[in-house]
PDB file of C-alpha atoms in Angstrom:
ATOM      1  CA  MET A 147     125.848  72.295  59.691  1.00 79.00           C
ATOM      2  CA  CYS A 148     126.110  69.211  57.436  1.00 82.00           C
ATOM      3  CA  PRO A 149     122.775  67.704  58.540  1.00 79.00           C
ATOM      4  CA  LEU A 150     121.089  70.845  57.167  1.00 80.00           C
ATOM      5  CA  LEU A 151     122.128  69.632  53.711  1.00 87.00           C
ATOM      6  CA  ALA A 152     119.464  66.949  54.128  1.00 86.00           C
ATOM      7  CA  GLU A 153     116.771  69.568  54.776  1.00 86.00           C
ATOM      8  CA  SER A 154     114.850  71.062  51.896  1.00 72.00           C
ATOM      9  CA  THR A 155     111.685  72.968  51.304  1.00 59.00           C
ATOM     10  CA  ASP A 156     109.073  72.325  48.675  1.00 58.00           C
ATOM     11  CA  SER A 157     108.744  76.030  48.049  1.00 54.00           C
ATOM     12  CA  VAL A 158     110.270  77.406  44.855  1.00 54.00           C
ATOM     13  CA  GLU A 159     109.950  80.898  46.299  1.00 52.00           C
ATOM     14  CA  ASP A 160     113.076  82.057  48.157  1.00 54.00           C
ATOM     15  CA  ASP A 161     114.971  78.993  46.905  1.00 64.00           C
ATOM     16  CA  ASP A 162     118.258  80.666  47.940  1.00 63.00           C
ATOM     17  CA  LEU A 163     117.019  80.633  51.528  1.00 73.00           C
ATOM     18  CA  ALA A 164     116.287  76.907  51.529  1.00 83.00           C
ATOM     19  CA  PRO A 165     118.130  75.243  54.425  1.00 85.00           C
ATOM     20  CA  ASP A 166     120.121  72.900  52.186  1.00 86.00           C
ATOM     21  CA  ARG A 167     121.325  75.677  49.869  1.00 87.00           C
ATOM     22  CA  ALA A 168     122.156  78.020  52.728  1.00 86.00           C
ATOM     23  CA  ALA A 169     124.079  75.247  54.495  1.00 87.00           C
ATOM     24  CA  ALA A 170     126.008  74.449  51.304  1.00 88.00           C
ATOM     25  CA  GLU A 171     127.008  78.091  50.911  1.00 91.00           C
ATOM     26  CA  VAL A 172     128.137  78.351  54.543  1.00 91.00           C
ATOM     27  CA  ILE A 173     130.095  75.097  54.357  1.00 92.00           C
ATOM     28  CA  ASP A 174     131.723  76.186  51.100  1.00 91.00           C
ATOM     29  CA  THR A 175     132.751  79.561  52.533  1.00 93.00           C
ATOM     30  CA  MET A 176     134.062  77.945  55.700  1.00 94.00           C
ATOM     31  CA  SER A 177     136.043  75.368  53.710  1.00 94.00           C
ATOM     32  CA  LEU A 178     137.712  78.109  51.691  1.00 94.00           C
ATOM     33  CA  ASN A 179     138.860  79.854  54.872  1.00 95.00           C
ATOM     34  CA  LEU A 180     139.127  77.143  57.540  1.00 94.00           C
ATOM     35  CA  SER A 181     139.847  73.944  55.655  1.00 91.00           C
ATOM     36  CA  LYS A 182     141.680  72.185  58.493  1.00 96.00           C
ATOM     37  CA  GLN A 183     138.745  72.739  60.835  1.00 96.00           C
ATOM     38  CA  VAL A 184     136.042  71.992  58.259  1.00 95.00           C
ATOM     39  CA  PHE A 185     137.250  68.864  56.515  1.00 97.00           C
ATOM     40  CA  PRO A 186     137.391  66.408  59.469  1.00 96.00           C
ATOM     41  CA  PRO A 187     133.741  66.858  60.518  1.00 96.00           C
ATOM     42  CA  VAL A 188     132.577  66.910  56.876  1.00 96.00           C
ATOM     43  CA  PHE A 189     134.435  63.686  56.143  1.00 97.00           C
ATOM     44  CA  GLU A 190     133.031  62.068  59.289  1.00 97.00           C
ATOM     45  CA  PHE A 191     129.512  63.192  58.364  1.00 96.00           C
ATOM     46  CA  ALA A 192     129.920  61.886  54.811  1.00 97.00           C
ATOM     47  CA  SER A 193     131.320  58.555  55.993  1.00 97.00           C
ATOM     48  CA  LEU A 194     128.427  57.951  58.383  1.00 97.00           C
ATOM     49  CA  SER A 195     125.604  59.461  56.337  1.00 96.00           C
ATOM     50  CA  SER A 196     126.577  57.666  53.147  1.00 96.00           C
ATOM     51  CA  GLN A 197     125.326  54.479  54.832  1.00 96.00           C
ATOM     52  CA  SER A 198     122.054  55.961  56.077  1.00 97.00           C
ATOM     53  CA  ALA A 199     118.731  54.379  55.195  1.00 97.00           C
ATOM     54  CA  ASN A 200     117.472  57.912  54.533  1.00 96.00           C
ATOM     55  CA  PRO A 201     118.264  58.913  50.927  1.00 96.00           C
ATOM     56  CA  LYS A 202     118.361  62.604  51.900  1.00 95.00           C
ATOM     57  CA  PHE A 203     121.303  61.877  54.188  1.00 96.00           C
ATOM     58  CA  ARG A 204     123.045  59.808  51.499  1.00 96.00           C
ATOM     59  CA  GLU A 205     122.553  62.731  49.127  1.00 95.00           C
ATOM     60  CA  ALA A 206     123.837  65.182  51.757  1.00 95.00           C
ATOM     61  CA  SER A 207     126.939  63.057  52.346  1.00 97.00           C
ATOM     62  CA  VAL A 208     128.179  63.363  48.771  1.00 96.00           C
ATOM     63  CA  THR A 209     126.957  66.940  48.410  1.00 95.00           C
ATOM     64  CA  ALA A 210     129.084  67.912  51.412  1.00 96.00           C
ATOM     65  CA  LEU A 211     132.163  66.324  49.854  1.00 97.00           C
ATOM     66  CA  GLY A 212     131.553  68.094  46.558  1.00 94.00           C
ATOM     67  CA  VAL A 213     130.976  71.444  48.241  1.00 95.00           C
ATOM     68  CA  VAL A 214     134.245  71.362  50.209  1.00 96.00           C
ATOM     69  CA  SER A 215     136.424  70.041  47.381  1.00 94.00           C
ATOM     70  CA  GLU A 216     137.739  73.457  46.401  1.00 93.00           C
ATOM     71  CA  GLY A 217     138.531  74.728  49.875  1.00 95.00           C
ATOM     72  CA  CYS A 218     139.741  71.434  51.310  1.00 96.00           C
ATOM     73  CA  LEU A 219     141.527  70.159  48.218  1.00 93.00           C
ATOM     74  CA  GLU A 220     144.883  69.495  49.887  1.00 94.00           C
ATOM     75  CA  LEU A 221     143.275  67.559  52.738  1.00 95.00           C
ATOM     76  CA  MET A 222     141.010  65.649  50.374  1.00 95.00           C
ATOM     77  CA  LYS A 223     143.892  64.575  48.162  1.00 91.00           C
ATOM     78  CA  ASP A 224     145.299  62.646  51.132  1.00 90.00           C
ATOM     79  CA  LYS A 225     141.993  60.796  51.642  1.00 93.00           C
ATOM     80  CA  LEU A 226     140.959  60.488  48.025  1.00 93.00           C
ATOM     81  CA  GLU A 227     140.516  56.718  48.011  1.00 94.00           C
ATOM     82  CA  PRO A 228     137.943  56.548  50.858  1.00 96.00           C
ATOM     83  CA  ILE A 229     136.251  59.687  49.529  1.00 96.00           C
ATOM     84  CA  LEU A 230     135.912  58.154  46.070  1.00 94.00           C
ATOM     85  CA  HIS A 231     134.555  54.977  47.642  1.00 95.00           C
ATOM     86  CA  ILE A 232     131.708  57.015  49.140  1.00 97.00           C
ATOM     87  CA  VAL A 233     130.981  58.960  45.956  1.00 94.00           C
ATOM     88  CA  LEU A 234     131.248  56.051  43.528  1.00 93.00           C
ATOM     89  CA  ARG A 235     128.919  53.963  45.701  1.00 94.00           C
ATOM     90  CA  ALA A 236     126.462  56.885  45.683  1.00 94.00           C
ATOM     91  CA  LEU A 237     126.702  57.055  41.896  1.00 89.00           C
ATOM     92  CA  ARG A 238     125.108  53.566  41.871  1.00 89.00           C
ATOM     93  CA  ASP A 239     122.449  54.422  44.477  1.00 93.00           C
ATOM     94  CA  PRO A 240     118.857  53.444  43.632  1.00 92.00           C
ATOM     95  CA  GLU A 241     117.690  56.999  44.377  1.00 92.00           C
ATOM     96  CA  GLN A 242     118.092  59.502  41.533  1.00 87.00           C
ATOM     97  CA  MET A 243     118.734  62.425  43.892  1.00 89.00           C
ATOM     98  CA  VAL A 244     121.694  60.580  45.440  1.00 93.00           C
ATOM     99  CA  ARG A 245     123.135  59.737  42.007  1.00 87.00           C
ATOM    100  CA  GLY A 246     122.690  63.368  40.954  1.00 86.00           C
ATOM    101  CA  ALA A 247     124.569  64.609  44.013  1.00 90.00           C
ATOM    102  CA  ALA A 248     127.311  62.040  43.418  1.00 90.00           C
ATOM    103  CA  SER A 249     127.754  63.180  39.825  1.00 86.00           C
ATOM    104  CA  PHE A 250     127.941  66.790  41.072  1.00 87.00           C
ATOM    105  CA  ALA A 251     130.635  65.783  43.592  1.00 90.00           C
ATOM    106  CA  LEU A 252     132.599  63.909  40.957  1.00 86.00           C
ATOM    107  CA  GLY A 253     132.469  66.985  38.726  1.00 83.00           C
ATOM    108  CA  GLN A 254     133.820  69.098  41.563  1.00 87.00           C
ATOM    109  CA  PHE A 255     136.600  66.567  42.144  1.00 87.00           C
ATOM    110  CA  ALA A 256     137.524  66.573  38.457  1.00 82.00           C
ATOM    111  CA  GLU A 257     137.826  70.339  38.616  1.00 83.00           C
ATOM    112  CA  HIS A 258     139.589  70.785  41.967  1.00 86.00           C
ATOM    113  CA  LEU A 259     141.457  67.594  42.842  1.00 85.00           C
ATOM    114  CA  GLN A 260     143.905  67.593  39.949  1.00 82.00           C
ATOM    115  CA  PRO A 261     146.083  65.756  39.151  1.00 82.00           C
ATOM    116  CA  GLU A 262     145.450  63.150  41.872  1.00 85.00           C
ATOM    117  CA  ILE A 263     141.921  62.341  40.699  1.00 81.00           C
ATOM    118  CA  MET A 264     143.317  61.146  37.363  1.00 78.00           C
ATOM    119  CA  SER A 265     145.308  58.381  39.007  1.00 80.00           C
ATOM    120  CA  HIS A 266     141.999  56.785  40.053  1.00 79.00           C
ATOM    121  CA  TYR A 267     140.683  56.455  36.505  1.00 74.00           C
ATOM    122  CA  GLU A 268     140.409  52.657  36.724  1.00 75.00           C
ATOM    123  CA  SER A 269     137.711  52.904  39.382  1.00 80.00           C
ATOM    124  CA  VAL A 270     136.139  56.191  38.276  1.00 77.00           C
ATOM    125  CA  LEU A 271     135.871  55.723  34.515  1.00 75.00           C
ATOM    126  CA  PRO A 272     133.519  52.689  34.590  1.00 75.00           C
ATOM    127  CA  CYS A 273     131.230  54.584  36.974  1.00 73.00           C
ATOM    128  CA  ILE A 274     131.240  57.599  34.671  1.00 74.00           C
ATOM    129  CA  LEU A 275     130.319  55.412  31.713  1.00 71.00           C
ATOM    130  CA  ASN A 276     127.411  53.910  33.655  1.00 72.00           C
ATOM    131  CA  ALA A 277     126.262  57.390  34.689  1.00 69.00           C
ATOM    132  CA  ILE A 278     126.257  58.547  31.070  1.00 69.00           C
ATOM    133  CA  GLU A 279     123.528  55.972  30.482  1.00 69.00           C
ATOM    134  CA  ASP A 280     121.532  57.022  33.581  1.00 63.00           C
ATOM    135  CA  ALA A 281     117.830  57.651  33.052  1.00 65.00           C
ATOM    136  CA  SER A 282     118.038  60.904  35.019  1.00 66.00           C
ATOM    137  CA  ASP A 283     118.891  64.090  33.138  1.00 65.00           C
ATOM    138  CA  GLU A 284     120.345  65.549  36.356  1.00 64.00           C
ATOM    139  CA  VAL A 285     122.892  62.747  36.545  1.00 59.00           C
ATOM    140  CA  LYS A 286     123.730  63.020  32.831  1.00 56.00           C
ATOM    141  CA  VAL A 287     124.241  66.787  32.982  1.00 59.00           C
ATOM    142  CA  ASN A 288     126.441  66.632  36.079  1.00 59.00           C
ATOM    143  CA  ILE A 289     128.553  63.750  34.770  1.00 61.00           C
ATOM    144  CA  ARG A 290     129.697  65.728  31.707  1.00 57.00           C
ATOM    145  CA  ILE A 291     132.406  67.599  33.604  1.00 55.00           C
ATOM    146  CA  PRO A 292     134.289  64.599  35.011  1.00 57.00           C
ATOM    147  CA  SER A 293     133.874  62.608  31.806  1.00 51.00           C
ATOM    148  CA  SER A 294     135.356  65.408  29.710  1.00 51.00           C
ATOM    149  CA  TYR A 295     138.276  65.779  32.131  1.00 51.00           C
ATOM    150  CA  TYR A 296     138.987  62.059  31.976  1.00 49.00           C
ATOM    151  CA  ALA A 297     138.581  61.896  28.200  1.00 50.00           C
ATOM    152  CA  ASN A 298     140.947  64.818  27.681  1.00 51.00           C
ATOM    153  CA  HIS A 299     143.453  63.332  30.116  1.00 51.00           C
ATOM    154  CA  ILE A 300     143.413  59.934  28.441  1.00 47.00           C
ATOM    155  CA  LEU A 301     143.669  61.429  24.961  1.00 45.00           C
ATOM    156  CA  HIS A 302     146.531  63.663  26.020  1.00 48.00           C
ATOM    157  CA  ASP A 303     148.486  60.990  27.878  1.00 50.00           C
ATOM    158  CA  THR A 304     147.993  58.050  25.554  1.00 46.00           C
ATOM    159  CA  CYS A 305     147.119  59.623  22.195  1.00 44.00           C
ATOM    160  CA  ILE A 306     144.566  56.911  21.465  1.00 46.00           C
ATOM    161  CA  ASN A 307     141.548  57.349  19.264  1.00 45.00           C
ATOM    162  CA  SER A 308     138.783  55.124  20.547  1.00 48.00           C
ATOM    163  CA  THR A 309     135.050  55.002  20.161  1.00 49.00           C
ATOM    164  CA  LEU A 310     134.747  55.234  23.944  1.00 51.00           C
ATOM    165  CA  LEU A 311     136.580  58.545  24.134  1.00 50.00           C
ATOM    166  CA  LEU A 312     134.719  60.002  21.169  1.00 48.00           C
ATOM    167  CA  HIS A 313     131.460  58.986  22.831  1.00 50.00           C
ATOM    168  CA  MET A 314     132.531  60.645  26.087  1.00 49.00           C
ATOM    169  CA  ILE A 315     133.542  63.890  24.398  1.00 46.00           C
ATOM    170  CA  PHE A 316     130.819  64.339  21.780  1.00 46.00           C
ATOM    171  CA  PHE A 317     127.750  62.412  22.775  1.00 47.00           C
ATOM    172  CA  ILE A 318     127.172  63.163  26.414  1.00 46.00           C
TER     173      ILE A 318
END
């Protein structure tokens, strides 16, 4: 099912029936109900496809991880470091579509993988700050969720008032 995430159609008509969107919906539904059966093949797919020469497969690798983050949250928390390695590398990919998918995945992680995701702020925060400056609007829009989670967490835990945090909260 995961390789279908790399398939897309150029047609705007029946966009909900596009192979990549349909696959994402099926994978999401399966992860919510069968997380122990879904996560291992998704993680394997993401690990292999993240290194593909084909940008559609690199995009699909991080999309798959983002899609399953709600349903497979307990399993993902145990593998968060290698998962973040995949996603943060994709956030620096030369292809905009891969960076956009990585920022989507990071937003999903910020929402669903609490509080464990916060303990990785030292590796995630610099990537978020770079993504805020990305030329692509898709990347900028998707990066708002994780950056606001991190900014709120840092403000709450440390009570600091820095230009960086104000920038993250108000200017992205």
